[in-house]
PDB file of C-alpha atoms in Angstrom:
ATOM      1  CA  MET A   1       5.849  10.595  25.154  1.00  0.00           C
ATOM      2  CA  VAL A   2       7.485  13.440  23.268  1.00  0.00           C
ATOM      3  CA  ASN A   3      11.023  12.653  22.171  1.00  0.00           C
ATOM      4  CA  LYS A   4      13.626  13.664  24.610  1.00  0.00           C
ATOM      5  CA  GLY A   5      17.127  14.113  24.754  1.00  0.00           C
ATOM      6  CA  PHE A   6      19.229  15.889  21.935  1.00  0.00           C
ATOM      7  CA  PRO A   7      18.792  14.275  18.605  1.00  0.00           C
ATOM      8  CA  LYS A   8      21.994  12.578  17.008  1.00  0.00           C
ATOM      9  CA  PHE A   9      21.583  14.928  14.064  1.00  0.00           C
ATOM     10  CA  GLY A  10      20.604  18.046  15.448  1.00  0.00           C
ATOM     11  CA  MET A  11      17.314  20.079  16.563  1.00  0.00           C
ATOM     12  CA  SER A  12      17.784  21.832  13.139  1.00  0.00           C
ATOM     13  CA  GLN A  13      17.941  18.631  10.934  1.00  0.00           C
ATOM     14  CA  ALA A  14      14.688  17.257  12.904  1.00  0.00           C
ATOM     15  CA  GLY A  15      12.664  20.568  12.731  1.00  0.00           C
ATOM     16  CA  ALA A  16      13.293  20.511   9.061  1.00  0.00           C
ATOM     17  CA  PHE A  17      12.327  16.661   8.679  1.00  0.00           C
ATOM     18  CA  VAL A  18       8.983  17.142  10.550  1.00  0.00           C
ATOM     19  CA  ALA A  19       8.348  20.567   8.627  1.00  0.00           C
ATOM     20  CA  ALA A  20       8.612  18.672   5.432  1.00  0.00           C
ATOM     21  CA  LEU A  21       6.717  15.648   6.989  1.00  0.00           C
ATOM     22  CA  LYS A  22       3.950  17.531   8.099  1.00  0.00           C
ATOM     23  CA  ASN A  23       2.432  18.583   4.264  1.00  0.00           C
ATOM     24  CA  TYR A  24       2.252  14.928   3.586  1.00  0.00           C
ATOM     25  CA  ASN A  25      -0.960  12.953   3.837  1.00  0.00           C
ATOM     26  CA  LEU A  26       0.360  10.336   6.333  1.00  0.00           C
ATOM     27  CA  PRO A  27      -2.036   7.887   7.379  1.00  0.00           C
ATOM     28  CA  ASP A  28      -1.772   6.697  11.208  1.00  0.00           C
ATOM     29  CA  PHE A  29      -1.053   3.352  10.490  1.00  0.00           C
ATOM     30  CA  ILE A  30       2.163   4.297   8.250  1.00  0.00           C
ATOM     31  CA  LEU A  31       3.180   6.111  11.446  1.00  0.00           C
ATOM     32  CA  VAL A  32       2.896   3.090  13.567  1.00  0.00           C
ATOM     33  CA  LEU A  33       4.547   0.738  11.297  1.00  0.00           C
ATOM     34  CA  ILE A  34       7.416   2.991  11.109  1.00  0.00           C
ATOM     35  CA  ALA A  35       7.532   3.850  14.829  1.00  0.00           C
ATOM     36  CA  LYS A  36       7.206  -0.117  15.380  1.00  0.00           C
ATOM     37  CA  GLU A  37      10.380  -0.300  12.901  1.00  0.00           C
ATOM     38  CA  CYS A  38      12.287   2.060  14.496  1.00  0.00           C
ATOM     39  CA  LYS A  39      11.458   1.352  18.094  1.00  0.00           C
ATOM     40  CA  SER A  40       9.981   4.907  18.603  1.00  0.00           C
ATOM     41  CA  ASP A  41       7.648   6.255  20.758  1.00  0.00           C
ATOM     42  CA  LEU A  42       4.574   7.817  19.002  1.00  0.00           C
ATOM     43  CA  LEU A  43       1.474   9.939  20.081  1.00  0.00           C
ATOM     44  CA  GLU A  44      -1.489   8.388  19.822  1.00  0.00           C
ATOM     45  CA  ARG A  45      -3.755  11.494  19.067  1.00  0.00           C
ATOM     46  CA  GLY A  46      -2.880  15.110  18.360  1.00  0.00           C
ATOM     47  CA  ARG A  47      -1.919  16.995  15.516  1.00  0.00           C
ATOM     48  CA  ILE A  48       0.731  15.482  12.994  1.00  0.00           C
ATOM     49  CA  ASP A  49       3.431  18.015  13.847  1.00  0.00           C
ATOM     50  CA  ASP A  50       3.053  17.025  17.635  1.00  0.00           C
ATOM     51  CA  ARG A  51       3.109  13.406  16.550  1.00  0.00           C
ATOM     52  CA  LEU A  52       5.941  13.845  14.398  1.00  0.00           C
ATOM     53  CA  GLN A  53       8.017  15.266  16.814  1.00  0.00           C
ATOM     54  CA  SER A  54       7.273  12.454  19.393  1.00  0.00           C
ATOM     55  CA  MET A  55       8.851  10.179  17.271  1.00  0.00           C
ATOM     56  CA  ASN A  56      12.557   9.209  17.335  1.00  0.00           C
ATOM     57  CA  ASP A  57      15.526  10.174  15.107  1.00  0.00           C
ATOM     58  CA  ASP A  58      15.735   6.794  12.772  1.00  0.00           C
ATOM     59  CA  ALA A  59      11.992   7.271  12.291  1.00  0.00           C
ATOM     60  CA  LEU A  60      11.992  10.667  11.136  1.00  0.00           C
ATOM     61  CA  GLU A  61      14.993   9.928   9.185  1.00  0.00           C
ATOM     62  CA  LEU A  62      13.195   6.847   7.662  1.00  0.00           C
ATOM     63  CA  LEU A  63       9.812   8.706   7.023  1.00  0.00           C
ATOM     64  CA  HIS A  64      11.725  11.451   5.316  1.00  0.00           C
ATOM     65  CA  LYS A  65      13.609   8.843   2.705  1.00  0.00           C
ATOM     66  CA  VAL A  66      10.234   6.827   2.373  1.00  0.00           C
ATOM     67  CA  PHE A  67       7.808   9.790   1.329  1.00  0.00           C
ATOM     68  CA  VAL A  68      10.066  13.322   0.546  1.00  0.00           C
ATOM     69  CA  GLY A  69      13.203  11.729  -1.051  1.00  0.00           C
ATOM     70  CA  CYS A  70      11.556   8.929  -2.608  1.00  0.00           C
ATOM     71  CA  GLU A  71      14.296   6.658  -1.893  1.00  0.00           C
ATOM     72  CA  GLU A  72      14.917   3.190  -2.997  1.00  0.00           C
ATOM     73  CA  ASP A  73      16.643   0.158  -0.878  1.00  0.00           C
ATOM     74  CA  ALA A  74      17.487  -3.297  -1.889  1.00  0.00           C
ATOM     75  CA  ALA A  75      14.798  -5.142  -0.128  1.00  0.00           C
ATOM     76  CA  GLY A  76      11.964  -2.875  -1.649  1.00  0.00           C
ATOM     77  CA  LYS A  77      10.363  -2.128   1.741  1.00  0.00           C
ATOM     78  CA  TYR A  78      10.524   1.579   0.882  1.00  0.00           C
ATOM     79  CA  ALA A  79       8.466   1.130  -2.026  1.00  0.00           C
ATOM     80  CA  GLN A  80       6.150  -1.063   0.177  1.00  0.00           C
ATOM     81  CA  TYR A  81       5.631   1.934   2.175  1.00  0.00           C
ATOM     82  CA  ARG A  82       4.953   4.187  -0.341  1.00  0.00           C
ATOM     83  CA  PHE A  83       2.307   1.679  -1.812  1.00  0.00           C
ATOM     84  CA  TYR A  84       0.373   0.849   1.333  1.00  0.00           C
ATOM     85  CA  ALA A  85      -0.024   5.063   1.621  1.00  0.00           C
ATOM     86  CA  TYR A  86      -1.031   5.395  -2.010  1.00  0.00           C
ATOM     87  CA  VAL A  87      -3.887   2.691  -1.609  1.00  0.00           C
ATOM     88  CA  SER A  88      -4.787   4.258   1.381  1.00  0.00           C
ATOM     89  CA  SER A  89      -5.094   7.602  -0.021  1.00  0.00           C
ATOM     90  CA  MET A  90      -7.623   5.761  -2.433  1.00  0.00           C
ATOM     91  CA  TYR A  91     -10.102   4.728   0.069  1.00  0.00           C
ATOM     92  CA  HIS A  92     -10.736   7.636   2.533  1.00  0.00           C
ATOM     93  CA  LYS A  93     -12.516   6.498   6.017  1.00  0.00           C
ATOM     94  CA  CYS A  94     -12.179   2.966   5.213  1.00  0.00           C
ATOM     95  CA  GLU A  95      -9.905   0.558   7.155  1.00  0.00           C
ATOM     96  CA  VAL A  96      -6.632  -0.422   5.816  1.00  0.00           C
ATOM     97  CA  LEU A  97      -4.852  -3.755   6.715  1.00  0.00           C
ATOM     98  CA  VAL A  98      -1.212  -4.906   5.919  1.00  0.00           C
ATOM     99  CA  ASN A  99      -0.266  -8.242   5.232  1.00  0.00           C
ATOM    100  CA  GLU A 100      -3.778  -9.949   5.580  1.00  0.00           C
ATOM    101  CA  THR A 101      -4.936 -13.111   5.211  1.00  0.00           C
ATOM    102  CA  ILE A 102      -8.107 -13.921   3.169  1.00  0.00           C
ATOM    103  CA  PRO A 103      -9.465 -17.335   2.571  1.00  0.00           C
ATOM    104  CA  GLY A 104     -10.826 -17.908  -0.702  1.00  0.00           C
ATOM    105  CA  ALA A 105     -13.868 -20.315  -2.188  1.00  0.00           C
ATOM    106  CA  THR A 106     -11.250 -22.804  -2.826  1.00  0.00           C
ATOM    107  CA  GLY A 107     -10.098 -22.970   0.842  1.00  0.00           C
ATOM    108  CA  THR A 108      -6.945 -21.448  -0.154  1.00  0.00           C
ATOM    109  CA  ASN A 109      -5.371 -18.846   2.536  1.00  0.00           C
ATOM    110  CA  HIS A 110      -4.369 -15.490   0.644  1.00  0.00           C
ATOM    111  CA  LYS A 111      -1.911 -13.583   1.968  1.00  0.00           C
ATOM    112  CA  ILE A 112      -2.334  -9.998   0.498  1.00  0.00           C
ATOM    113  CA  PRO A 113      -0.212  -7.074   1.538  1.00  0.00           C
ATOM    114  CA  VAL A 114      -2.910  -4.709   1.552  1.00  0.00           C
ATOM    115  CA  ALA A 115      -6.765  -5.141   2.219  1.00  0.00           C
ATOM    116  CA  VAL A 116      -9.372  -2.426   2.386  1.00  0.00           C
ATOM    117  CA  LYS A 117     -12.314  -2.803   4.677  1.00  0.00           C
ATOM    118  CA  ASN A 118     -15.577  -0.842   5.240  1.00  0.00           C
ATOM    119  CA  ASN A 119     -18.004  -1.804   7.330  1.00  0.00           C
ATOM    120  CA  GLY A 120     -16.110  -4.602   8.098  1.00  0.00           C
ATOM    121  CA  MET A 121     -16.296  -5.987   4.482  1.00  0.00           C
ATOM    122  CA  TYR A 122     -13.582  -6.726   2.053  1.00  0.00           C
ATOM    123  CA  ILE A 123     -14.117  -3.919  -0.818  1.00  0.00           C
ATOM    124  CA  ALA A 124     -10.507  -3.999  -2.202  1.00  0.00           C
ATOM    125  CA  VAL A 125      -7.036  -5.916  -2.210  1.00  0.00           C
ATOM    126  CA  ALA A 126      -3.971  -4.555  -3.841  1.00  0.00           C
ATOM    127  CA  VAL A 127      -0.208  -6.056  -4.509  1.00  0.00           C
ATOM    128  CA  ASN A 128       2.701  -4.225  -5.041  1.00  0.00           C
ATOM    129  CA  LYS A 129       6.124  -5.449  -7.042  1.00  0.00           C
ATOM    130  CA  ALA A 130       8.850  -3.526  -5.463  1.00  0.00           C
ATOM    131  CA  THR A 131      12.062  -4.990  -6.784  1.00  0.00           C
ATOM    132  CA  GLY A 132      13.249  -7.017  -9.719  1.00  0.00           C
ATOM    133  CA  ASN A 133      11.939  -7.882 -13.177  1.00  0.00           C
ATOM    134  CA  PRO A 134       9.002  -5.922 -14.583  1.00  0.00           C
ATOM    135  CA  VAL A 135       5.658  -7.807 -13.877  1.00  0.00           C
ATOM    136  CA  ASN A 136       4.910 -10.655 -16.359  1.00  0.00           C
ATOM    137  CA  LYS A 137       2.199 -12.646 -17.912  1.00  0.00           C
ATOM    138  CA  LYS A 138       2.388 -15.409 -15.347  1.00  0.00           C
ATOM    139  CA  GLU A 139       2.184 -12.572 -12.393  1.00  0.00           C
ATOM    140  CA  THR A 140      -0.939 -10.746 -13.477  1.00  0.00           C
ATOM    141  CA  THR A 141      -2.541 -14.151 -14.218  1.00  0.00           C
ATOM    142  CA  ARG A 142      -1.593 -15.618 -10.897  1.00  0.00           C
ATOM    143  CA  PHE A 143      -3.169 -12.076  -9.540  1.00  0.00           C
ATOM    144  CA  TYR A 144      -6.067 -12.667 -11.044  1.00  0.00           C
ATOM    145  CA  GLU A 145      -6.758 -16.071  -9.920  1.00  0.00           C
ATOM    146  CA  MET A 146      -6.323 -15.276  -6.593  1.00  0.00           C
ATOM    147  CA  VAL A 147      -8.525 -12.417  -6.758  1.00  0.00           C
ATOM    148  CA  ASP A 148     -11.298 -14.215  -8.241  1.00  0.00           C
ATOM    149  CA  ASP A 149     -11.022 -16.992  -5.851  1.00  0.00           C
ATOM    150  CA  ILE A 150     -11.447 -14.353  -2.915  1.00  0.00           C
ATOM    151  CA  LYS A 151     -14.275 -12.479  -4.480  1.00  0.00           C
ATOM    152  CA  LYS A 152     -15.976 -16.208  -5.013  1.00  0.00           C
ATOM    153  CA  GLY A 153     -15.596 -16.941  -1.284  1.00  0.00           C
ATOM    154  CA  ASP A 154     -17.612 -15.842   1.795  1.00  0.00           C
ATOM    155  CA  HIS A 155     -15.402 -13.256   2.440  1.00  0.00           C
ATOM    156  CA  GLY A 156     -15.433 -11.578  -1.108  1.00  0.00           C
ATOM    157  CA  THR A 157     -19.166 -11.180  -1.790  1.00  0.00           C
ATOM    158  CA  MET A 158     -18.251  -6.945  -1.083  1.00  0.00           C
ATOM    159  CA  LEU A 159     -14.958  -7.132  -3.253  1.00  0.00           C
ATOM    160  CA  SER A 160     -15.119  -4.646  -6.047  1.00  0.00           C
ATOM    161  CA  ASP A 161     -11.326  -3.423  -6.624  1.00  0.00           C
ATOM    162  CA  ALA A 162      -8.450  -5.073  -7.154  1.00  0.00           C
ATOM    163  CA  ILE A 163      -4.789  -3.142  -7.575  1.00  0.00           C
ATOM    164  CA  TYR A 164      -1.722  -4.387  -9.052  1.00  0.00           C
ATOM    165  CA  GLY A 165       1.105  -1.968  -8.146  1.00  0.00           C
ATOM    166  CA  SER A 166       4.613  -1.936  -9.357  1.00  0.00           C
ATOM    167  CA  SER A 167       7.741   0.228  -8.927  1.00  0.00           C
ATOM    168  CA  VAL A 168       9.654  -1.818 -11.592  1.00  0.00           C
ATOM    169  CA  GLY A 169       7.130  -1.969 -14.322  1.00  0.00           C
ATOM    170  CA  PHE A 170       5.060  -4.134 -16.400  1.00  0.00           C
ATOM    171  CA  ARG A 171       5.621  -5.916 -19.269  1.00  0.00           C
ATOM    172  CA  GLY A 172       3.020  -5.358 -22.388  1.00  0.00           C
ATOM    173  CA  ASP A 173       2.042  -8.667 -22.253  1.00  0.00           C
ATOM    174  CA  ALA A 174       1.514  -8.707 -18.586  1.00  0.00           C
ATOM    175  CA  LEU A 175      -1.079  -5.727 -18.954  1.00  0.00           C
ATOM    176  CA  VAL A 176      -2.792  -7.215 -22.050  1.00  0.00           C
ATOM    177  CA  GLU A 177      -3.458 -10.350 -20.122  1.00  0.00           C
ATOM    178  CA  LEU A 178      -4.976  -8.589 -16.940  1.00  0.00           C
ATOM    179  CA  GLU A 179      -6.967  -6.220 -19.369  1.00  0.00           C
ATOM    180  CA  ASN A 180      -8.185  -9.568 -21.116  1.00  0.00           C
ATOM    181  CA  LEU A 181      -9.042 -11.329 -18.131  1.00  0.00           C
ATOM    182  CA  SER A 182     -10.910  -8.362 -16.457  1.00  0.00           C
ATOM    183  CA  LYS A 183     -12.982  -8.050 -19.915  1.00  0.00           C
ATOM    184  CA  SER A 184     -14.042 -11.853 -19.761  1.00  0.00           C
ATOM    185  CA  ARG A 185     -16.048 -11.334 -16.644  1.00  0.00           C
ATOM    186  CA  THR A 186     -17.619  -7.606 -17.358  1.00  0.00           C
ATOM    187  CA  HIS A 187     -20.944  -9.923 -18.018  1.00  0.00           C
ATOM    188  CA  ASP A 188     -20.722 -11.539 -14.674  1.00  0.00           C
ATOM    189  CA  ILE A 189     -22.601  -8.811 -12.713  1.00  0.00           C
ATOM    190  CA  GLU A 190     -22.609 -10.526  -9.167  1.00  0.00           C
ATOM    191  CA  ASN A 191     -19.052 -10.780  -9.494  1.00  0.00           C
ATOM    192  CA  LYS A 192     -17.974  -7.919 -11.121  1.00  0.00           C
ATOM    193  CA  LEU A 193     -14.425  -6.511 -10.241  1.00  0.00           C
ATOM    194  CA  ASP A 194     -12.430  -3.653 -11.414  1.00  0.00           C
ATOM    195  CA  PHE A 195      -9.044  -4.435 -11.821  1.00  0.00           C
ATOM    196  CA  LYS A 196      -6.431  -1.599 -11.766  1.00  0.00           C
ATOM    197  CA  THR A 197      -2.482  -1.114 -12.309  1.00  0.00           C
ATOM    198  CA  ALA A 198      -0.425   1.398 -10.460  1.00  0.00           C
ATOM    199  CA  ASN A 199       2.879   1.926 -11.830  1.00  0.00           C
ATOM    200  CA  PHE A 200       5.632   4.234  -9.658  1.00  0.00           C
ATOM    201  CA  GLU A 201       7.343   6.492 -12.155  1.00  0.00           C
ATOM    202  CA  ASN A 202       9.172   9.512 -11.446  1.00  0.00           C
ATOM    203  CA  ASN A 203       7.940   9.549  -8.105  1.00  0.00           C
ATOM    204  CA  ILE A 204       4.183   9.069  -8.691  1.00  0.00           C
ATOM    205  CA  TYR A 205       1.718   6.747  -9.140  1.00  0.00           C
ATOM    206  CA  SER A 206      -0.291   6.294 -12.378  1.00  0.00           C
ATOM    207  CA  VAL A 207      -3.360   4.260 -12.401  1.00  0.00           C
ATOM    208  CA  THR A 208      -5.053   2.557 -15.413  1.00  0.00           C
ATOM    209  CA  LYS A 209      -8.086   0.677 -15.194  1.00  0.00           C
ATOM    210  CA  CYS A 210      -7.805  -2.719 -17.039  1.00  0.00           C
TER     211      CYS A 210
END
């Protein structure tokens, strides 16, 4: 269903939002998440500008704040949306799942903010710290142990990438710890994993392989 009625901020503003947003690589699942949050309609298929025009004012405004303005909110939700889209851009034609629960070898069910599947198998997992202090050593160790548990479980046999994103930076000892833990498994071919950090700075993600 196409957005009906006169938008609260006027047709020119809505048109400007659509014109700006259509130049961004917005994954389908992001549009669905935003539409759900803003109680908006959304065309299931079609050109990106047509799909954007089918959304309500609140959805267009939120998309513009997140992806064009790169604004922040107190809860860190805007940063999470950007991180979802960033991870999706790394894995074309793969299924991206948000807030996925994956059991590990220990029997623990791990809640993963972003998981990527290819041919029904998990190939990547990713977490992001959107607010608070820079990522510390304890947090990177916990991340490593969680990913290692998933890798050794029945659902992690094809897992190859683990990404720790941050909008608040990383402490130096946290990066060193993750790098050391990553290097400790280089000779374990069967359980090989590529650990990466993604730091959001100056409106762009910079990725470093550990």
